[in-house]
Tab-separated table of C-alpha atoms in Angstrom:
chain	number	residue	atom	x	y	z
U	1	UNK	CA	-15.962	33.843	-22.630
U	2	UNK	CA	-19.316	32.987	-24.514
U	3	UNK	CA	-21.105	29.733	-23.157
U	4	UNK	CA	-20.788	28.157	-26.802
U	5	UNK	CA	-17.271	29.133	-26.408
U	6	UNK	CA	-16.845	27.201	-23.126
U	7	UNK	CA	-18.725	23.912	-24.656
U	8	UNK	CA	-16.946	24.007	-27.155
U	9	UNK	CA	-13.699	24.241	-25.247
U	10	UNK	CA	-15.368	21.123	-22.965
U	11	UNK	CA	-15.787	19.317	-25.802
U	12	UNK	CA	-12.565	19.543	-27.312
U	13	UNK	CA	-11.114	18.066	-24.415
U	14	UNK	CA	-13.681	15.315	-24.000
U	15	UNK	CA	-12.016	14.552	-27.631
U	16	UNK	CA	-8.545	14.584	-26.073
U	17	UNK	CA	-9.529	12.659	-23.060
U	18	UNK	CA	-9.570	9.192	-25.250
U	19	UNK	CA	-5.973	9.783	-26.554
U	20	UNK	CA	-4.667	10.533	-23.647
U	21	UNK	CA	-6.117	7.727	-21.577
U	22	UNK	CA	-4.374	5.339	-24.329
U	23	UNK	CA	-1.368	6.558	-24.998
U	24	UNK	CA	-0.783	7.194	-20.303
U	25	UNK	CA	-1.973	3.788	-20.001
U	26	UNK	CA	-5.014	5.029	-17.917
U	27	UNK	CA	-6.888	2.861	-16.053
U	28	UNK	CA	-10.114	5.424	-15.085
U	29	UNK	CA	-11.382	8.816	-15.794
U	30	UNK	CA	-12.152	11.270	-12.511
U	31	UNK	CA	-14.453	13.530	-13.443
U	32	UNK	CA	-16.695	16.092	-12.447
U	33	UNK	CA	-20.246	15.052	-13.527
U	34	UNK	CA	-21.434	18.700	-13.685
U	35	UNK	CA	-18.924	19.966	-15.563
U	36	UNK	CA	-18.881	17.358	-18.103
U	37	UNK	CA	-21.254	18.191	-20.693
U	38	UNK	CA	-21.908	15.211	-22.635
U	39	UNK	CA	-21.000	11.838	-21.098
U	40	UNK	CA	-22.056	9.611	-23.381
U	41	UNK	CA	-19.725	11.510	-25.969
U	42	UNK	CA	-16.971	10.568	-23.179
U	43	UNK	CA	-17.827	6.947	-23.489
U	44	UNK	CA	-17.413	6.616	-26.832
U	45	UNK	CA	-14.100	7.956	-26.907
U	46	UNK	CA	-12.444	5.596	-24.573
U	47	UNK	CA	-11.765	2.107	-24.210
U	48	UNK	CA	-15.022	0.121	-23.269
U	49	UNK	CA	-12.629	-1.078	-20.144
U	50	UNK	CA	-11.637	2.373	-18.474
U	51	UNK	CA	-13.571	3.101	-15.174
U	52	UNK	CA	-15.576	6.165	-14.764
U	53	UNK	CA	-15.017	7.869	-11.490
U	54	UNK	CA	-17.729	10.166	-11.307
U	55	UNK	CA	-17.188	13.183	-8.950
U	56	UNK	CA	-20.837	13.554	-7.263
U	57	UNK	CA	-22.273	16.869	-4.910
U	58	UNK	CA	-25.531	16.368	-2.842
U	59	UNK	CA	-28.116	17.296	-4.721
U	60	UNK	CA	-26.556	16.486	-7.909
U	61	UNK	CA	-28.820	14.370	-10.703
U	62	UNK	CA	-26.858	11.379	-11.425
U	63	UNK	CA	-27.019	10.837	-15.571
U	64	UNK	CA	-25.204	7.273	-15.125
U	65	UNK	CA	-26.544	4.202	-13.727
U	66	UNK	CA	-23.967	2.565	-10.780
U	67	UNK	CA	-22.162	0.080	-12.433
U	68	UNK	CA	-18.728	-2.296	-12.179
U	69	UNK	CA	-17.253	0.455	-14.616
U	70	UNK	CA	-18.876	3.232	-13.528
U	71	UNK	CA	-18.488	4.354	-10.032
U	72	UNK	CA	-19.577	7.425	-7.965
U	73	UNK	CA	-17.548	9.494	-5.802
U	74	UNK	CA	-19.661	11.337	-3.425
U	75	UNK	CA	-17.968	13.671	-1.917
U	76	UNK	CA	-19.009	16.877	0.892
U	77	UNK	CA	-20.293	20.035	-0.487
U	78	UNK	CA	-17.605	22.473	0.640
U	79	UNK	CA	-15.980	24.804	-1.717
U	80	UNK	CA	-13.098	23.494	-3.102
U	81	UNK	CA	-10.271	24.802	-5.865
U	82	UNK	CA	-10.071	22.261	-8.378
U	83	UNK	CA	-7.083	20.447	-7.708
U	84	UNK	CA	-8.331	19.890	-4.184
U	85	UNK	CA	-11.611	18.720	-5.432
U	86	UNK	CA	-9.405	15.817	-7.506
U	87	UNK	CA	-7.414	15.483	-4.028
U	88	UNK	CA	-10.557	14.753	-1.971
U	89	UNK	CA	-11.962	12.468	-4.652
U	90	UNK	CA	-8.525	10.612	-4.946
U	91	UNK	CA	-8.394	9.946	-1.589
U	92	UNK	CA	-12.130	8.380	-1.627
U	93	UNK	CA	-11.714	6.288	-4.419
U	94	UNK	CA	-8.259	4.727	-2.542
U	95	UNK	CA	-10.481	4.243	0.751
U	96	UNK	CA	-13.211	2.585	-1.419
U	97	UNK	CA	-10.929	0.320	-3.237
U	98	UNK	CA	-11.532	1.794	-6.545
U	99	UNK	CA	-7.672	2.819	-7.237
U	100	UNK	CA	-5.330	1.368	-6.069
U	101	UNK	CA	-0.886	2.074	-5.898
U	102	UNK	CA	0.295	2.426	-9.677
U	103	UNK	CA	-3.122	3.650	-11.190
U	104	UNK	CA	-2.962	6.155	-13.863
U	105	UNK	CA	-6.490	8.013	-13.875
U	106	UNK	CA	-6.703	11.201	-15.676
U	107	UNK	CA	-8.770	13.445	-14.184
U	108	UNK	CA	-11.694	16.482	-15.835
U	109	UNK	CA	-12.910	19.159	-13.568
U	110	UNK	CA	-13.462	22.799	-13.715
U	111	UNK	CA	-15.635	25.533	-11.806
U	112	UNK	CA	-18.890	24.330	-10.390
U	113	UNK	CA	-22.112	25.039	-13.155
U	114	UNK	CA	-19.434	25.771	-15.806
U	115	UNK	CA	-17.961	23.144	-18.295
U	116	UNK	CA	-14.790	21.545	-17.809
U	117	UNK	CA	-11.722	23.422	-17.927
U	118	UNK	CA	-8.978	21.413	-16.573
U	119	UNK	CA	-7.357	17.778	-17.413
U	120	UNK	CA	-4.907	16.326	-14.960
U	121	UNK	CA	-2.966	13.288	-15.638
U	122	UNK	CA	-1.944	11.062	-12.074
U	123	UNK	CA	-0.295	8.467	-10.950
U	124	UNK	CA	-1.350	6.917	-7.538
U	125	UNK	CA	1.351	6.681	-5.217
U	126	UNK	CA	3.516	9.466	-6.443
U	127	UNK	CA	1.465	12.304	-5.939
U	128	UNK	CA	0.331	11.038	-2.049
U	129	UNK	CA	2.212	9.327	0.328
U	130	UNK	CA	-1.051	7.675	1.811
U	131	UNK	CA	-0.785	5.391	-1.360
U	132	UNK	CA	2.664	4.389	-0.599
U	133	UNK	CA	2.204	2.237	2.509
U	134	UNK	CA	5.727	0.818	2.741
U	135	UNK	CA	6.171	-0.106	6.562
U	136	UNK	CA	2.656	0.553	7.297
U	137	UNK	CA	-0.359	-2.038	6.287
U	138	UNK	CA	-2.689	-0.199	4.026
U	139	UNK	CA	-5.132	2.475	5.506
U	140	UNK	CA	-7.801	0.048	5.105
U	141	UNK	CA	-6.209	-2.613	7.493
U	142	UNK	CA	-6.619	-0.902	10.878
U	143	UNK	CA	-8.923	1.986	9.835
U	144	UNK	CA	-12.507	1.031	8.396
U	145	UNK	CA	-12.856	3.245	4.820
U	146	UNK	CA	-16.206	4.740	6.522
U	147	UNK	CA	-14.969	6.136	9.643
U	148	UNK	CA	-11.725	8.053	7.968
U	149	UNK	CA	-14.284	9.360	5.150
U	150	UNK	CA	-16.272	10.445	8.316
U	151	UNK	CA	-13.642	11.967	10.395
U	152	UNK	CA	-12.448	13.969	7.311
U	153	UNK	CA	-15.659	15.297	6.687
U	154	UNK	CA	-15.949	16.707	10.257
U	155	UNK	CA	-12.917	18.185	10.004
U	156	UNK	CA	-13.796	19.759	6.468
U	157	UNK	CA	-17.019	20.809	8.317
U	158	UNK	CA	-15.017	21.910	11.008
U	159	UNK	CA	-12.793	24.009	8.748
U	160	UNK	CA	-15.784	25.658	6.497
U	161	UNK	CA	-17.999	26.735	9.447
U	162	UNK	CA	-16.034	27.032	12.200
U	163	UNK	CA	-18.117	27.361	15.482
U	164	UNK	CA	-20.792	29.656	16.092
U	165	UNK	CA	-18.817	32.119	12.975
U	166	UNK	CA	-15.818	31.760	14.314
U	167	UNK	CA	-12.582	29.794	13.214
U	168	UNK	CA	-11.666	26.573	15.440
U	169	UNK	CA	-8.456	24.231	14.860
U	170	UNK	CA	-8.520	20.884	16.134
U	171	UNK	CA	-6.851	17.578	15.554
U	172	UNK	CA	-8.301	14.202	15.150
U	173	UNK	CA	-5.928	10.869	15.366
U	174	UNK	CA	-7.154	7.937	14.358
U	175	UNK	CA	-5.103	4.120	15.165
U	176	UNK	CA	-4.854	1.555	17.776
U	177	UNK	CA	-5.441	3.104	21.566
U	178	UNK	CA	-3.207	0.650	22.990
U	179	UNK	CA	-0.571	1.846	20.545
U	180	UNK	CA	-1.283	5.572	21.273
U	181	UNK	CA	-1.313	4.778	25.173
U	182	UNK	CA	1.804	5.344	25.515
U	183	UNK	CA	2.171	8.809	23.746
U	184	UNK	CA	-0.815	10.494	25.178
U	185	UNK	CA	-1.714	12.015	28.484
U	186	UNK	CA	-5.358	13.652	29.942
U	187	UNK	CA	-4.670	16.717	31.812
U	188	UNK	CA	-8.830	17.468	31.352
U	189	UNK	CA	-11.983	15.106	32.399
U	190	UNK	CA	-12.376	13.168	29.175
U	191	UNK	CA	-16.068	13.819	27.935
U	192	UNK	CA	-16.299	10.165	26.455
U	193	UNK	CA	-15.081	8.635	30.061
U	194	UNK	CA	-17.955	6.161	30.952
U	195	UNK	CA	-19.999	5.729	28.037
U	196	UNK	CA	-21.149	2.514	26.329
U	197	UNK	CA	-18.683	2.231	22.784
U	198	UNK	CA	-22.116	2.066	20.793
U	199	UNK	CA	-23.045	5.471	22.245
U	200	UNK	CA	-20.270	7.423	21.498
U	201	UNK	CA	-18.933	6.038	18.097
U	202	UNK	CA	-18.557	8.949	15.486
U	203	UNK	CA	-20.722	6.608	12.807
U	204	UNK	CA	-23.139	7.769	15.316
U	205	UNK	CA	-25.070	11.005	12.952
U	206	UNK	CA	-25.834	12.324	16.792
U	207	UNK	CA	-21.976	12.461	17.160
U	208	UNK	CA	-21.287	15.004	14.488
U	209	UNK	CA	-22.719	17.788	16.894
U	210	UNK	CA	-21.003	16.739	19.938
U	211	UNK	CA	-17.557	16.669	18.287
U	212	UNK	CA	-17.952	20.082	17.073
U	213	UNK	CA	-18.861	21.371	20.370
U	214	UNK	CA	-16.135	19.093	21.863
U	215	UNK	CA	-13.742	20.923	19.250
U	216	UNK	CA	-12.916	23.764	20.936
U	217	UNK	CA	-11.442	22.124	23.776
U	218	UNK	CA	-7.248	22.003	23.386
U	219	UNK	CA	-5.957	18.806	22.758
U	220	UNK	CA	-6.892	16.248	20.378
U	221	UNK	CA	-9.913	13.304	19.932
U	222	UNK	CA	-8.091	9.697	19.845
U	223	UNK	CA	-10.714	7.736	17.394
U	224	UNK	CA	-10.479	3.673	17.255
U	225	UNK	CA	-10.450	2.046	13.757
U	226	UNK	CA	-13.523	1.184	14.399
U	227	UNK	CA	-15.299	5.232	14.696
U	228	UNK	CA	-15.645	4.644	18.906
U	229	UNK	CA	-14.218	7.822	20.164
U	230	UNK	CA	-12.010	7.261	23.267
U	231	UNK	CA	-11.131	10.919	24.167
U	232	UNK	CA	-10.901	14.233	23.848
U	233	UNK	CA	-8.512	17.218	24.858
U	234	UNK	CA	-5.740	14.553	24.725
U	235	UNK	CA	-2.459	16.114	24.928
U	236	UNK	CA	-0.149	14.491	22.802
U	237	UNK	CA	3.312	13.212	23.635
U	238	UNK	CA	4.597	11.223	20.828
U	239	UNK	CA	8.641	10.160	21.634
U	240	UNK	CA	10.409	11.532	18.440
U	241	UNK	CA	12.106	14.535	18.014
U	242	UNK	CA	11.536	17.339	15.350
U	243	UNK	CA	14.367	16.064	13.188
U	244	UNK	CA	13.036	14.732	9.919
U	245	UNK	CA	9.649	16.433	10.535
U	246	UNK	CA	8.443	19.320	8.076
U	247	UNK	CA	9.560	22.740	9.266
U	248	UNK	CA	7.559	25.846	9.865
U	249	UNK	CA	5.194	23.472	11.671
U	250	UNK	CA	2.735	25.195	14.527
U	251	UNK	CA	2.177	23.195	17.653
U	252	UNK	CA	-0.828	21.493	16.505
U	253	UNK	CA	0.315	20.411	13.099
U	254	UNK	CA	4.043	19.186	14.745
U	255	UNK	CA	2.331	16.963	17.609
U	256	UNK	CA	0.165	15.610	14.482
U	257	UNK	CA	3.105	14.850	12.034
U	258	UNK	CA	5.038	13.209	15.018
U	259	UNK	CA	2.427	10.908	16.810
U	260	UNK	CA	1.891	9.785	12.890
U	261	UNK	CA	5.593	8.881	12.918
U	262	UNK	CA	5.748	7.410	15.734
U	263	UNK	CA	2.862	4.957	15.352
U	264	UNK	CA	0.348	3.759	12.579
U	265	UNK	CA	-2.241	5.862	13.533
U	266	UNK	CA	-3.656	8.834	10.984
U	267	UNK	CA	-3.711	12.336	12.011
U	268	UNK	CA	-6.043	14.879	10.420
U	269	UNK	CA	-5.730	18.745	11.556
U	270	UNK	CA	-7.770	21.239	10.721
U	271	UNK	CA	-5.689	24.770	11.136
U	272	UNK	CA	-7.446	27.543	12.768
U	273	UNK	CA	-5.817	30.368	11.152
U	274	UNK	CA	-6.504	29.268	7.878
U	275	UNK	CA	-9.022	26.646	7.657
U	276	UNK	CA	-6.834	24.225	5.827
U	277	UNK	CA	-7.346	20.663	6.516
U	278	UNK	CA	-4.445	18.362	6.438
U	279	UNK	CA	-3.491	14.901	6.498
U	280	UNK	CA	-0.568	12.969	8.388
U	281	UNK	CA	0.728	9.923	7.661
U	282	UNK	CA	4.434	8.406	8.869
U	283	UNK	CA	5.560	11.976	10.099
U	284	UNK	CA	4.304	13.525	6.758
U	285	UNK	CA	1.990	15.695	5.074
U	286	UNK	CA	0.198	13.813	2.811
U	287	UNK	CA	-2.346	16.088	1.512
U	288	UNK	CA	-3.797	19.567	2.464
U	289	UNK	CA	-6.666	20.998	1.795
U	290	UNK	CA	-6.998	24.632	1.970
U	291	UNK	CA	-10.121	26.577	2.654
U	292	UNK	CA	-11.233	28.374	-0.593
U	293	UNK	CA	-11.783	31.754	-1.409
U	294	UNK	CA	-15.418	32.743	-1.915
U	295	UNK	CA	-16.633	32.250	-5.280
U	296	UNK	CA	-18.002	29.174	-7.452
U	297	UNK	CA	-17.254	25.537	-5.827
U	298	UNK	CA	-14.322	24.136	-7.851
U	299	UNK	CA	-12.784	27.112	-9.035
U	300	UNK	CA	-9.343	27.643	-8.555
């Protein structure tokens, strides 16, 4: 396909994007900032009070200025398909309280340095469970938004690079300690044991190295609300039984969907046989991530 070709194909849906926003009952456009060609073209064709979600890679030029209505979404530079480049932002703007359960957002993407391809219609809440806290306080009540957006960007790390070029799985749980107590046991010298809480809090940018190295131990790290790591190689033993769980599970991805059941905590696993990345919450999958092929970031 000819570039004209593909702006013009961009810009058609640009056009569509303000009908659709009205007639959905959209309250914010995700998009990819790269791969929309003419923002201001956007603007005009939507209602001055929709939010702009603006899907943002390191080293990106921003075009916008930061403002109540438009909002950036900053998320790692991994390779991602497309819809898991709208599942990754999703989940940010939740965490940063910029949607929130019974949004509509339609969402613009398409392959990185190419116009946009793709328009996606959502509704937060139906498509992830982590919206839906019913039972559970909200993800923001016992988990700051930085230290899950951290944690899942080790993990993502974790899952694109591996360790020294080779593939590592590990799981990360994130919730009260005192909660966990109970469902966790340390058959290894814990490597946090004995430090200060401000020394070993994975805020800490001298953390994201240790963890990685820490990774390849079996087990999982236990993570406070807070980011101050408490353990790892921490064998899980959550007390619930398979029944209700999702089926096919390995070991690692089981223990993570039942200690998420059986307490508030968050579990994030990050499989070593195929580098997907996957959220728990209440005994579910709420999202997965998989490792994409090589080729263009945000192709699918």
């Amino acid at each position: 396909m000819s570039e004209a070709l593909e702006i013009a194909y961009a810009n058609a849906i640009v056009s569509a994007t303000g009908r659709v926003v009205s007639e959905v009952g959209a309250q914010a456009i995700m998009l990819s900032e790269a791969a929309v060609p003419d923002i201001e073209h956007l603007m005009q064709a939507i209602a001055p009070e929709t939010k702009l979600l603006v899907i943002h890679r390191k080293g990106e030029v921003s075009r916008l200025p930061e403002s109540d209505r438009i909002r950036y979404l900053r998320i790692p530079d991994f390779r991602l398909t497309r819809m898991d480049q709208i599942k990754m932002a999703t989940v940010l703007a939740f965490t940063q309280g910029m949607l929130e359960a019974g949004d509509t957002f339609v969402a613009l993407s398409g392959i990185s340095g190419k116009p946009l391809d793709t328009m996606v219609v959502m509704c937060v809440g139906q498509e992830y469970e982590l919206f839906d806290s019913v039972d559970q306080p909200k993800l923001t009540e016992h988990v700051r938004r930085v230290v899950f957006q951290r944690v899942l960007n080790i993990a993502l790390e974790l899952a694109n690079e591996g360790r020294e070029g080779k593939p590592v799985g590990a799981i990360f749980v994130i919730g009260s300690p005192r909660e966990l107590q109970k469902y966790v046991e340390q058959h290894i010298i814990n490597p946090f044991h004995g430090y200060e809480e401000n020394h070993r809090n994975i805020l800490d940018d001298q953390m994201r190295n240790t963890v990685k190295e820490f990774s390849a131990i079996d087990g999982a790290f236990i993570i406070k609300g807070n980011g101050v790591i408490v353990s790892a190689g921490t064998t899980l033993r959550p007390d619930i039984s398979g029944e209700g769980l999702p089926r096919g599970l390995g070991a690692r991805h089981a223990a993570a969907a039942a200690i998420s059941a059986s307490t508030r905590s968050i579990a994030i696993t990050v499989s070593e046989s195929t580098g997907s990345v996957r959220l728990w919450r209440r005994g579910k999958m709420i999202i997965e991530i998989e490792k994409a092929a090589p080729g263009p970031m945000g192709s699918a």
